[in-house]
Tab-separated table of C-alpha atoms and ligand atoms in Angstrom:
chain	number	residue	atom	x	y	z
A	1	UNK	CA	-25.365	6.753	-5.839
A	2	UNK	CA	-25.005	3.036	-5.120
A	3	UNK	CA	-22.041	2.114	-3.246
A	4	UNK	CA	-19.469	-0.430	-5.256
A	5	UNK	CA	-19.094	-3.001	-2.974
A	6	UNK	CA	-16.759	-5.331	-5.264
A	7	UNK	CA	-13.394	-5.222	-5.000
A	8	UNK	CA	-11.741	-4.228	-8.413
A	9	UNK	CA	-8.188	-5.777	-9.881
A	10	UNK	CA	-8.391	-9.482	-9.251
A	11	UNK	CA	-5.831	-10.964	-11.291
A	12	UNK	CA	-6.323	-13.450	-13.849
A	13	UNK	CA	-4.383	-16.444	-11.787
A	14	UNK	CA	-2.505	-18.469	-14.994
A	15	UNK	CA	-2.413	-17.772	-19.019
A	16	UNK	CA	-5.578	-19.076	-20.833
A	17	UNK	CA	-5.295	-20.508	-24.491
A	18	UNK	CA	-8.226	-18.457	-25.304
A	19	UNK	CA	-6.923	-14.971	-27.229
A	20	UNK	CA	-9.339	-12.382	-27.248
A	21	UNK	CA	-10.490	-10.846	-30.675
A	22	UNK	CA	-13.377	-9.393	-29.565
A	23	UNK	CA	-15.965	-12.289	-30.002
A	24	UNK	CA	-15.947	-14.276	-26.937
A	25	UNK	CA	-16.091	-17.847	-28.267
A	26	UNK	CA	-13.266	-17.374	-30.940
A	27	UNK	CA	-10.448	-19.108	-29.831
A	28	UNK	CA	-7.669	-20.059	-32.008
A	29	UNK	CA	-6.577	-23.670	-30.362
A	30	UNK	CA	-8.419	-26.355	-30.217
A	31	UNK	CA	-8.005	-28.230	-26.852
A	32	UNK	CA	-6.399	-31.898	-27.476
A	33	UNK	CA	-8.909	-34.676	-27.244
A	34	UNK	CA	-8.737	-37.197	-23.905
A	35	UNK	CA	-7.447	-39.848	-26.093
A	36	UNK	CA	-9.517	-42.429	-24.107
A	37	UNK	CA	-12.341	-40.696	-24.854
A	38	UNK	CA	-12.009	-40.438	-28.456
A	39	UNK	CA	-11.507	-43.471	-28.606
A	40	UNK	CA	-14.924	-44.699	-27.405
A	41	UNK	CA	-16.198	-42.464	-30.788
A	42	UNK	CA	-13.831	-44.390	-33.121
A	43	UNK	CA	-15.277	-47.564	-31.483
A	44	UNK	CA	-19.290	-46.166	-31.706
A	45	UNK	CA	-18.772	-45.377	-35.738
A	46	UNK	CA	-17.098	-49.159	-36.297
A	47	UNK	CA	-19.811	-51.016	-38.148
A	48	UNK	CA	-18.270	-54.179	-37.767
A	49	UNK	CA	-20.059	-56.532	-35.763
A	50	UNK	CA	-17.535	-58.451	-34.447
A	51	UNK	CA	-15.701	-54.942	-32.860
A	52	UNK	CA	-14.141	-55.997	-29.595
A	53	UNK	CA	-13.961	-52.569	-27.123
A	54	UNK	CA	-11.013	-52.628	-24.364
A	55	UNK	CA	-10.919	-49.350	-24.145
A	56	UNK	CA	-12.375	-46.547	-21.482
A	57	UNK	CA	-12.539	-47.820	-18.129
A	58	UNK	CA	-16.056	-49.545	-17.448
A	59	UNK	CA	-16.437	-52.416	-16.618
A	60	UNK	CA	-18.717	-54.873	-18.677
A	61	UNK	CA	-20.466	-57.853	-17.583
A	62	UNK	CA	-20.335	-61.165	-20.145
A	63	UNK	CA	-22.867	-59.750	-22.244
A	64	UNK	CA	-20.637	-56.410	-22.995
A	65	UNK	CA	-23.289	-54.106	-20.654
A	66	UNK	CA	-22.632	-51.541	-17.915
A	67	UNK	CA	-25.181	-53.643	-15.338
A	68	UNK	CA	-26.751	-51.443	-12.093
A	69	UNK	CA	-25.504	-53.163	-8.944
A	70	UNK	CA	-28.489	-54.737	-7.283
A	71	UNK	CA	-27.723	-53.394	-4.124
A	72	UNK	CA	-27.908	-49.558	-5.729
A	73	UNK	CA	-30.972	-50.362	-7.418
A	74	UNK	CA	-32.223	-51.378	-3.716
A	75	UNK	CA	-30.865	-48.246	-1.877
A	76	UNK	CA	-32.108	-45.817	-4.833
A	77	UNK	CA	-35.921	-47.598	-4.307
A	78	UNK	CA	-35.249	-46.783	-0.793
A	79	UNK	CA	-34.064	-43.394	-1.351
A	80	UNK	CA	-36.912	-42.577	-3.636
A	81	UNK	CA	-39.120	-43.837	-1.204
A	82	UNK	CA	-38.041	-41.863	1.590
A	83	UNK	CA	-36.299	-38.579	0.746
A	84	UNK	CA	-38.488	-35.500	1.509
A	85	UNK	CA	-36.187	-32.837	-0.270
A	86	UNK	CA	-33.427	-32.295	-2.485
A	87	UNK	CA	-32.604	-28.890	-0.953
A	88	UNK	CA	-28.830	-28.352	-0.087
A	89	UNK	CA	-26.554	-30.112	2.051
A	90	UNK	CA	-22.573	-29.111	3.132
A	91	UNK	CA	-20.478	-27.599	1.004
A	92	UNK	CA	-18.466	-30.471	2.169
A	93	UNK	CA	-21.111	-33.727	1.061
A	94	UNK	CA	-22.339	-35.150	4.221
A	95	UNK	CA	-20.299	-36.183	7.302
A	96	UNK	CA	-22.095	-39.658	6.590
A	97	UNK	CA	-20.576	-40.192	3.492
A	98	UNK	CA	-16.952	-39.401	4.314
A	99	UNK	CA	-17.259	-41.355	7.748
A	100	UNK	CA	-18.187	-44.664	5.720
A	101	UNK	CA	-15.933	-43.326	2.860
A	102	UNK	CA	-12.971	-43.353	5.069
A	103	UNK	CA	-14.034	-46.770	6.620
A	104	UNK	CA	-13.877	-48.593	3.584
A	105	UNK	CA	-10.141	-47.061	2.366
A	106	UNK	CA	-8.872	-46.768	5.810
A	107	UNK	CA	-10.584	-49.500	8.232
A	108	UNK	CA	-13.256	-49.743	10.122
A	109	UNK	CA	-10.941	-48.904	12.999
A	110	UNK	CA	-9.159	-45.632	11.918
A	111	UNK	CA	-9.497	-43.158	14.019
A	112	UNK	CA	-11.191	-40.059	11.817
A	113	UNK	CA	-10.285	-37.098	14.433
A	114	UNK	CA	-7.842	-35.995	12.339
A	115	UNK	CA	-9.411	-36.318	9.132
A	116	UNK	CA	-10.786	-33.558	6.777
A	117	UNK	CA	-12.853	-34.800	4.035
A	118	UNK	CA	-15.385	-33.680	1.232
A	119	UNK	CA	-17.000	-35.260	-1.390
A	120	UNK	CA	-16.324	-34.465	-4.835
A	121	UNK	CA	-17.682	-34.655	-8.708
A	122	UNK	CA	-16.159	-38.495	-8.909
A	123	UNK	CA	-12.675	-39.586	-8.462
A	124	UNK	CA	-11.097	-37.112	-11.259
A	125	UNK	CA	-12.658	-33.791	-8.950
A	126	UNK	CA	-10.890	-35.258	-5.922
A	127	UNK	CA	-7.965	-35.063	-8.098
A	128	UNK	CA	-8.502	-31.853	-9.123
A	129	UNK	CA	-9.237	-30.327	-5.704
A	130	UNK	CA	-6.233	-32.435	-4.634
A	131	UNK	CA	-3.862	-30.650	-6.921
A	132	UNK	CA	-5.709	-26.950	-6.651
A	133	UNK	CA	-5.105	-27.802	-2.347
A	134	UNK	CA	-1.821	-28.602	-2.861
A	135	UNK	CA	-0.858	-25.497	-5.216
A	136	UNK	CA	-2.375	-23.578	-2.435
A	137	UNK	CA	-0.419	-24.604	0.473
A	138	UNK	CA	3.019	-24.600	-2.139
A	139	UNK	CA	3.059	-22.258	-4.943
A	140	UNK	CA	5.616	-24.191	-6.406
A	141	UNK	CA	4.232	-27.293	-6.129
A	142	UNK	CA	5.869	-29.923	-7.769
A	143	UNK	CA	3.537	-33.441	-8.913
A	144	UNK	CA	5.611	-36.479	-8.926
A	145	UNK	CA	3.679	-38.992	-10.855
A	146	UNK	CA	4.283	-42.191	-12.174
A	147	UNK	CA	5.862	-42.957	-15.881
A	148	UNK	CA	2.851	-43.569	-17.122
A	149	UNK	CA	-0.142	-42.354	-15.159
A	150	UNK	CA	-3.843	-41.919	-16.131
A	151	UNK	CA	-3.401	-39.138	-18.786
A	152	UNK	CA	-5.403	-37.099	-16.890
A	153	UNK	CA	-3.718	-36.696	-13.795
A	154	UNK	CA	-0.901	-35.186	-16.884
A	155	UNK	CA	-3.774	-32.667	-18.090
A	156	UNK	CA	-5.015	-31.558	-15.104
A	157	UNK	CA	-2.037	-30.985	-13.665
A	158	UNK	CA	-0.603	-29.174	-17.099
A	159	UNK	CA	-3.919	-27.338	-16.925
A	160	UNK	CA	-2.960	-26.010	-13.582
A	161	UNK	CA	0.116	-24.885	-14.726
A	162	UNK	CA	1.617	-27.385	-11.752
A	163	UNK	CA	5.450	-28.997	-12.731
A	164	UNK	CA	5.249	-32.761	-13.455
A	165	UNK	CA	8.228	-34.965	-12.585
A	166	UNK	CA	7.751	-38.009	-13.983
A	167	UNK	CA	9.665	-41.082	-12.115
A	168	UNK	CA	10.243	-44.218	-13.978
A	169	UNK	CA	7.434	-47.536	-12.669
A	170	UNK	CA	7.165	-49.809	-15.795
A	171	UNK	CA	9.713	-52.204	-17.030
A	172	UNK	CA	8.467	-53.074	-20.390
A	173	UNK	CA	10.247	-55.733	-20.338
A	174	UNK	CA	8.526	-57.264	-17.741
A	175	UNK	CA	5.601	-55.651	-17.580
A	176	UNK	CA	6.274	-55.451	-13.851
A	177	UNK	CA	7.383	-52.297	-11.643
A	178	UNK	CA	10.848	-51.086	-11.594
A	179	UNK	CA	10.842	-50.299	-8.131
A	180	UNK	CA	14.691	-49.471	-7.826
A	181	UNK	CA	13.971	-47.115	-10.513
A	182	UNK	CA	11.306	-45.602	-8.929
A	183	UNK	CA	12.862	-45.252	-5.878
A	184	UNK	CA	16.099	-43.855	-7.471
A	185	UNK	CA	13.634	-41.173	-9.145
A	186	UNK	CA	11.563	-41.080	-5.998
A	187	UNK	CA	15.024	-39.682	-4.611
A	188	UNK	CA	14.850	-36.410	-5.798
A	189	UNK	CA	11.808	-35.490	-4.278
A	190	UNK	CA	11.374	-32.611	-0.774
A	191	UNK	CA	9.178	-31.813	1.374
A	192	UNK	CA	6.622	-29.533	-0.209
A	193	UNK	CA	6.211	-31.801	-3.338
A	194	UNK	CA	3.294	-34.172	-4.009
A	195	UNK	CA	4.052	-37.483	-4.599
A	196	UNK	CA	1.137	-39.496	-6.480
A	197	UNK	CA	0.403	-42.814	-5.930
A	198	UNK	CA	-2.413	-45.484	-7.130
A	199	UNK	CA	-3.881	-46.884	-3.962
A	200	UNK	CA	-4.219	-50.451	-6.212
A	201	UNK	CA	-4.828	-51.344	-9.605
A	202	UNK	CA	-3.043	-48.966	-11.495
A	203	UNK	CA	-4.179	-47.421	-14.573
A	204	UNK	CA	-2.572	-47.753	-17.086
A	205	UNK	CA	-0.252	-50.450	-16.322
A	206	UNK	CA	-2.030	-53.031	-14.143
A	207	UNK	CA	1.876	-53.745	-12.140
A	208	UNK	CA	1.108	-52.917	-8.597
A	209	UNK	CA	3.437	-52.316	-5.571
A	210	UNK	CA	3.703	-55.365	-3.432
A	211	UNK	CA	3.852	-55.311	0.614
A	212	UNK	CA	7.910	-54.397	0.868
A	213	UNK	CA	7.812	-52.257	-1.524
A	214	UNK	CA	4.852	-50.040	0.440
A	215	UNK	CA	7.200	-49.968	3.370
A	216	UNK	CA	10.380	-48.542	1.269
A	217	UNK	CA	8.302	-46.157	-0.156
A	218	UNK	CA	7.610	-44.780	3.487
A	219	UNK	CA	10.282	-45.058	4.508
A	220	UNK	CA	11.633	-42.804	1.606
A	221	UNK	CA	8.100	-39.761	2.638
A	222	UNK	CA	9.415	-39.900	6.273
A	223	UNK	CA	13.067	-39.039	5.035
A	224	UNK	CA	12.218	-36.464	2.378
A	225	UNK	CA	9.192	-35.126	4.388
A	226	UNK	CA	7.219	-34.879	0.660
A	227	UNK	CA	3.280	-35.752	0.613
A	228	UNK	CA	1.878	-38.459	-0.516
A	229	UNK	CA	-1.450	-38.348	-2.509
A	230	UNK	CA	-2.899	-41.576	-3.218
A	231	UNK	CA	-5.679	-42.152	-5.807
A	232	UNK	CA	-7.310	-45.230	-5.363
A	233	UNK	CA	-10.331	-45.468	-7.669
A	234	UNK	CA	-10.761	-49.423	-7.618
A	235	UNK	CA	-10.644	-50.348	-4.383
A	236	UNK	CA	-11.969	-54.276	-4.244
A	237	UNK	CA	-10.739	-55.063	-8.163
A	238	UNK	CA	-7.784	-56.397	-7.146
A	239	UNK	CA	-7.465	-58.620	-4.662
A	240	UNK	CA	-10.168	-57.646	-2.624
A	241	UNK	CA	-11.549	-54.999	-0.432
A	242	UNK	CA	-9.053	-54.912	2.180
A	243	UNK	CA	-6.568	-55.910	0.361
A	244	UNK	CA	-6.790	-53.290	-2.150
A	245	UNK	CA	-6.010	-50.606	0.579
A	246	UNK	CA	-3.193	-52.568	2.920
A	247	UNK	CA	-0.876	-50.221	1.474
A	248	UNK	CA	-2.262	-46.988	1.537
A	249	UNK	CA	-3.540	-48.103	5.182
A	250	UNK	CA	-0.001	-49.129	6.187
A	251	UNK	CA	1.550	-45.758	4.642
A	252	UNK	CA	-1.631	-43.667	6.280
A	253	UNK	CA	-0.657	-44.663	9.708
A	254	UNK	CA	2.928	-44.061	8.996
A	255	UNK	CA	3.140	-40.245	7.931
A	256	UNK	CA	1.977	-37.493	8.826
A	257	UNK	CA	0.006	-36.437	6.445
A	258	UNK	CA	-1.413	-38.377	3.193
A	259	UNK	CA	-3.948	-36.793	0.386
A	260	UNK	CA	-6.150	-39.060	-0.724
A	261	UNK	CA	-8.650	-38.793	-3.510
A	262	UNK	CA	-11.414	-41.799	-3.450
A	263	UNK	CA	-13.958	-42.522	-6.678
A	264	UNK	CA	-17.363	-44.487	-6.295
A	265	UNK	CA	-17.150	-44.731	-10.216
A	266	UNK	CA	-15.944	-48.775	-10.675
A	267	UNK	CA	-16.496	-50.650	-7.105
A	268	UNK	CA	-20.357	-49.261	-7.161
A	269	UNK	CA	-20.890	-48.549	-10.722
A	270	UNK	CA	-22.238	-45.577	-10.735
A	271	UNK	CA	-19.657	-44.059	-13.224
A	272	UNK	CA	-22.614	-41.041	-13.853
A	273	UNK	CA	-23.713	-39.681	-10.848
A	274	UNK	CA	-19.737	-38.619	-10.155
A	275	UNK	CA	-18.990	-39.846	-6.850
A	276	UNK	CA	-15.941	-39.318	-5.146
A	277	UNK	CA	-14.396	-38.171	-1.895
A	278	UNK	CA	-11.638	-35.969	-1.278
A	279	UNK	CA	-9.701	-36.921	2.482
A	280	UNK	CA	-6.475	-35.294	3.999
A	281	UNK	CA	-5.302	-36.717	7.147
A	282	UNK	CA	-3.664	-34.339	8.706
A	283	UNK	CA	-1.162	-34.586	11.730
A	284	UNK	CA	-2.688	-32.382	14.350
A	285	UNK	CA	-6.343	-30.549	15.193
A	286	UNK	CA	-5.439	-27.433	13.534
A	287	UNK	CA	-4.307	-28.672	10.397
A	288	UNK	CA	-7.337	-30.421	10.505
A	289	UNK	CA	-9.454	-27.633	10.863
A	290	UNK	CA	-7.625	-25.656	8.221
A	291	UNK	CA	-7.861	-28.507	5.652
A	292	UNK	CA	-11.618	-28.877	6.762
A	293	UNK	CA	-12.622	-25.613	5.417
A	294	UNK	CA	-9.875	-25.238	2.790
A	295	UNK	CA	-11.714	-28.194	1.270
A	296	UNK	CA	-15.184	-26.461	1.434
A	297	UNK	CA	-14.016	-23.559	0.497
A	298	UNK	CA	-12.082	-25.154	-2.925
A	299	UNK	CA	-15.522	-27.020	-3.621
A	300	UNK	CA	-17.312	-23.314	-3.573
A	301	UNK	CA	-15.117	-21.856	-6.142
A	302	UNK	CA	-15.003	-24.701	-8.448
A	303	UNK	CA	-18.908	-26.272	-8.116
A	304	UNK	CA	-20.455	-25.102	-4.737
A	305	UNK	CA	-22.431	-28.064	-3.674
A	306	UNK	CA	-21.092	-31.565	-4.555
A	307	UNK	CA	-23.670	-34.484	-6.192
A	308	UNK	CA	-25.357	-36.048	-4.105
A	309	UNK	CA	-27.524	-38.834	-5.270
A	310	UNK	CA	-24.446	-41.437	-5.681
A	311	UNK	CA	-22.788	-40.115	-2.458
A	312	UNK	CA	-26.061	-40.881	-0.832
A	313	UNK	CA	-26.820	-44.148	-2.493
A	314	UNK	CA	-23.049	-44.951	-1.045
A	315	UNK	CA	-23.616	-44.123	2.189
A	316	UNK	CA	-26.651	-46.138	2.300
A	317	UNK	CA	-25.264	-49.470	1.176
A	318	UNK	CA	-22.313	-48.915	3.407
A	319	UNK	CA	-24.370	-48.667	6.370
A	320	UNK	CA	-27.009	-51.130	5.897
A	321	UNK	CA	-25.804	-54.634	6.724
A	322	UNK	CA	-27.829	-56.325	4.449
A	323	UNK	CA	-26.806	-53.840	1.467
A	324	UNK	CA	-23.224	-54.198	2.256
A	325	UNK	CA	-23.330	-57.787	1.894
A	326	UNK	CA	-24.924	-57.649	-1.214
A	327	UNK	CA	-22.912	-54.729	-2.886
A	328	UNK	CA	-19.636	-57.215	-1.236
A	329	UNK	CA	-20.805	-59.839	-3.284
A	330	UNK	CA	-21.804	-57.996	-6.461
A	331	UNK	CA	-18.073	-56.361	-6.285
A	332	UNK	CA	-16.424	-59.750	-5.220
A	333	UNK	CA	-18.065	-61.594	-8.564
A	334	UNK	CA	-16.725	-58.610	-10.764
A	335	UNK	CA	-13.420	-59.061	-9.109
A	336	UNK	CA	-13.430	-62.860	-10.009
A	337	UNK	CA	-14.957	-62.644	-13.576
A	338	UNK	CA	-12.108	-60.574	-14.257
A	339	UNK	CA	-9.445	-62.639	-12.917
A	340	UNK	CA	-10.469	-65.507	-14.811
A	341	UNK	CA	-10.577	-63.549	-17.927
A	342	UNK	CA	-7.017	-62.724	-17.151
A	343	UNK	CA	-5.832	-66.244	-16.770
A	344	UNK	CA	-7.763	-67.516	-19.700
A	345	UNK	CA	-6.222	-64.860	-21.348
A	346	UNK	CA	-2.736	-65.527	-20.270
A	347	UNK	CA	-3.181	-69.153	-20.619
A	348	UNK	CA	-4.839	-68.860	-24.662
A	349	UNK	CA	-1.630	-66.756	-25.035
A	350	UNK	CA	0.406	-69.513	-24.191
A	351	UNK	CA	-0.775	-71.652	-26.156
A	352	UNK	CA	-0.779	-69.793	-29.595
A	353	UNK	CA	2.285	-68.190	-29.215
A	354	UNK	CA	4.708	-71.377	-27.213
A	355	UNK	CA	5.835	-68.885	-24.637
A	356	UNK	CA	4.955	-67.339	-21.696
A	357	UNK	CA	5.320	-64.237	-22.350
A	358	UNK	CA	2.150	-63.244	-21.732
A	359	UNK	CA	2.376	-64.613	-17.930
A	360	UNK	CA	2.020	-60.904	-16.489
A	361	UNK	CA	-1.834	-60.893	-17.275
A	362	UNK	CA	-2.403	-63.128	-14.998
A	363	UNK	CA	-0.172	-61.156	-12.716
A	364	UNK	CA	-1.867	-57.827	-13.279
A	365	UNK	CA	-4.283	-56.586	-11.357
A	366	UNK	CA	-7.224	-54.338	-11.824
A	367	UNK	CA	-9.033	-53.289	-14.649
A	368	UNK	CA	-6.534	-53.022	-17.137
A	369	UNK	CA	-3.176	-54.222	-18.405
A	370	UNK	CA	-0.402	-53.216	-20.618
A	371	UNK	CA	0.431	-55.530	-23.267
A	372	UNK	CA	3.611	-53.424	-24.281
A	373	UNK	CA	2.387	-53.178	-28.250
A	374	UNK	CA	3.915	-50.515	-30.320
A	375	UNK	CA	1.238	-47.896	-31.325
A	376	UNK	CA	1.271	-49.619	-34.731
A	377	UNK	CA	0.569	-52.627	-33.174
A	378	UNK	CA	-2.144	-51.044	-31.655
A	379	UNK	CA	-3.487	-49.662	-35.171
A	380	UNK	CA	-3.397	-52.802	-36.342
A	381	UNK	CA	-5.489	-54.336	-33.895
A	382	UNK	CA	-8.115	-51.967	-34.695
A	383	UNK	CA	-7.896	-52.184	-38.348
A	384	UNK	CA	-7.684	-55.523	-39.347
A	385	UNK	CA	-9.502	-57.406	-35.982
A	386	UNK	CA	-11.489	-54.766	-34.996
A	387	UNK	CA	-9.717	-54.854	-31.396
A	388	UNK	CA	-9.853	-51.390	-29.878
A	389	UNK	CA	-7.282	-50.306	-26.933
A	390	UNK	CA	-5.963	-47.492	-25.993
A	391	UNK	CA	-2.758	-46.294	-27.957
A	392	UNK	CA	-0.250	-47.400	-25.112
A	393	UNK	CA	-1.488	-50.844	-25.746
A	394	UNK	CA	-3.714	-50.554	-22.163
A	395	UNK	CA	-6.502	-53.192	-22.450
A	396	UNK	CA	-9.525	-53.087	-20.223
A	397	UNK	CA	-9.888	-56.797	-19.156
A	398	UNK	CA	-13.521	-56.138	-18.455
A	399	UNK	CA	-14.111	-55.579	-22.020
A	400	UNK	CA	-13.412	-59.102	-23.073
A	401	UNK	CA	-15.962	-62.355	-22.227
A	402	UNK	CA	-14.978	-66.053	-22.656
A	403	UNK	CA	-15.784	-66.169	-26.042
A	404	UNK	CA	-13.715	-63.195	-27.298
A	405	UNK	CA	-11.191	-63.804	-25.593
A	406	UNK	CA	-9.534	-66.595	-28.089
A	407	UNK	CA	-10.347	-63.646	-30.691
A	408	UNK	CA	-8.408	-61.540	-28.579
A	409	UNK	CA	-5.603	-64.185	-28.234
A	410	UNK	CA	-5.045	-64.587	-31.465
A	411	UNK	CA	-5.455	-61.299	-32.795
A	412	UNK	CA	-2.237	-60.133	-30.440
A	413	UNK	CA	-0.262	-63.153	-31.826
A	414	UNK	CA	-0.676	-62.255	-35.695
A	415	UNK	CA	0.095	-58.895	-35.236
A	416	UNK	CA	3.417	-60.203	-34.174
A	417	UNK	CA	2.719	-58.530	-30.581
B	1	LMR	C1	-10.166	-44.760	-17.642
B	1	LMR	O1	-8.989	-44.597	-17.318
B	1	LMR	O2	-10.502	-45.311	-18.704
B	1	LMR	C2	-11.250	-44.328	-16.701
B	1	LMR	O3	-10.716	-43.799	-15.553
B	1	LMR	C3	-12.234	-43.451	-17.348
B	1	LMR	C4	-11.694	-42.092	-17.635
B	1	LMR	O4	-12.351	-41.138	-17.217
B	1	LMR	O5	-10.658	-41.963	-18.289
């Protein structure tokens, strides 16, 4: 007979919700909704015309739509012009895409010898594959993340079955970072834990990490020998391109080793085709190698191949002058329109409410802010103004235009906010 050439007895690796009852698709839990996702339903069914939506993370031109960047409507003429096959490439994306990948987080002049890189289903698969890595090389892995993060670095990493330790960032009373806080959490953390990080404009808060603080928080990886994994998924919303990535740039050259998990999604709009890239830099040749095809090898088991289209349409604009200007420019005016928004904002605030209060706005940077609401607040806001946010009280900036936001304004100042 037929030889059996599959190995028998793999074990399942971690307890599934699903319970078996003999009919494969009857589960008895239903899996908790992304809240920022059902929220983009709730905001779809409201008939009301006048429905403002600050939720999900998109941004919106004036006239509330998604717009194609010019310069990737360009490169994907080009590309249909010119691309002979859609067969394969590396398990790994191309070596293109990570070079210019790395170039724009790290600097045109960082040396990439010691880099291992692949691209990934968007920003949340570099996340994933970061966390999946880092269980690999620790089974007991511990995630230090930021209280609060984006929720889903909270499910994935629950999903994983991978310990969260939360350390404190916010003061909501100030709506700025509590870095002694952070740092007095950051305390308890060894070598063999992750430490997560947003590269810039972080989600949910919009309170960034300034300069010294970057330099204590090295100082505290080099002492405790833990890894840091940076997500930076809106690199040029800030305060620019380079700016955005000082920090992780500064703490790259630092350590020894930094994770760092890169999304396409916001600075090239092109939230669909799932662009992202996945980058350890490692501290020596082997460890290179190793996290070289570790990373191919984590994007066979969980997807094989990696998209392509955005990846390519990426690589193109990055390495054509004349695209790169353009896309610099496209990304420069979305970085402005939403820094006026915040300082109207901030400013309308003032004047309704005779304080300033609402001065962080301004300060925030990024996508998003957190006006420190209660959740009833928040209900509120959607009920009787139509105002949608996420539950935290997270607002997505891009969501509002010059005309709403005095809507907005005043809205947030009758629900006592
Ligand atoms: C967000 O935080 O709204 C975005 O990153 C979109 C998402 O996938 O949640």
């Amino acid at each position: 007979g037929a030889e059996i050439t599959v190995p028998k007895g793999a074990a399942v690796p971690q307890d599934t919700v699903f319970t078996w009852k003999g009919r494969m698709w009857l589960n008895d839990k239903q899996q908790p909704a992304d809240k920022i996702l059902a929220l983009v339903q709730l905001y779809k069914e409201d008939p009301r015309e006048n429905k403002i939506d600050l939720g999900v993370g998109v941004y919106k031109d004036a006239s509330g739509q998604t717009p194609i960047m010019q310069s990737i409507k360009k490169a994907e003429h080009l590309l249909w012009e010119t691309q002979e096959t859609k067969s394969y490439v590396g398990l790994a994306g191309t070596p293109e895409f990570s070079e210019a990948m790395i170039n724009l987080v790290l600097g045109k002049n960082f040396d990439q010898s010691l880099t291992a890189s692949a691209a990934t289903p968007g920003g949340t698969g570099a996340v994933r594959q970061a966390f999946e890595l880092g269980k690999m090389a620790n089974p007991n892995l511990r995630v230090f993340v930021s209280d609060p993060t984006w929720p889903n670095h909270l499910s994935i990493l629950k999903y994983l079955g991978i310990p969260v330790e939360p350390y404190r960032y916010f003061d909501t009373m100030t709506r700025s970072v509590d870095f002694p806080a952070m740092m007095a959490d950051l305390a308890d953390a060894n070598e063999g834990d992750i430490i997560l990080l947003h590269g810039c404009c972080h989600n949910p808060t919009g309170a960034n990490l300034k300069a010294p603080d970057w330099d204590a928080v090295i100082e505290l990886l080099l002492k405790s020998g833990a890894t840091p994994m940076i997500d930076i998924a809106y690199q040029g919303f800030g305060d620019g391109l380079e700016e955005d990535a000082a920090g992780v740039r500064k703490l790259v050259s630092s350590v020894p080793e930094t994770i760092i998990a890169a999304s396409c999604s916001k600075n090239f709009g092109i939230y669909r085709e799932r662009t992202g890239l996945l980058t350890v830099v490692s501290h020596n040749k082997d460890a290179r190698n190793l996290n070289q095809s570790t990373l191919a090898f984590l994007n066979r088991q969980n997807f094989s191949f990696p998209p392509d289209h955005g990846a390519r349409l990426v690589t193109m604009v990055l390495l054509d002058e004349e695209l790169k200007r353009n896309w610099m420019g496209e990304l420069e005016a979305v970085r402005q329109s939403m820094l006026s928004l915040r300082t109207q904002l901030a400013a309308e605030l003032e004047n309704l409410s005779g304080s300033n209060r609402f001065g962080f706005l301004a300060d925030h940077r990024g996508m998003f802010s957190r006006l420190g609401a209660s959740s009833e607040q928040v209900g509120a806001l959607r009920e009787k103004h139509a105002v949608y946010m996420v539950d935290d009280s997270r607002l997505n900036i891009a969501g509002l235009n010059s005309n709403t936001v005095p809507v907005l304004a005043k809205a947030i100042v009758e629900c006592g906010i």
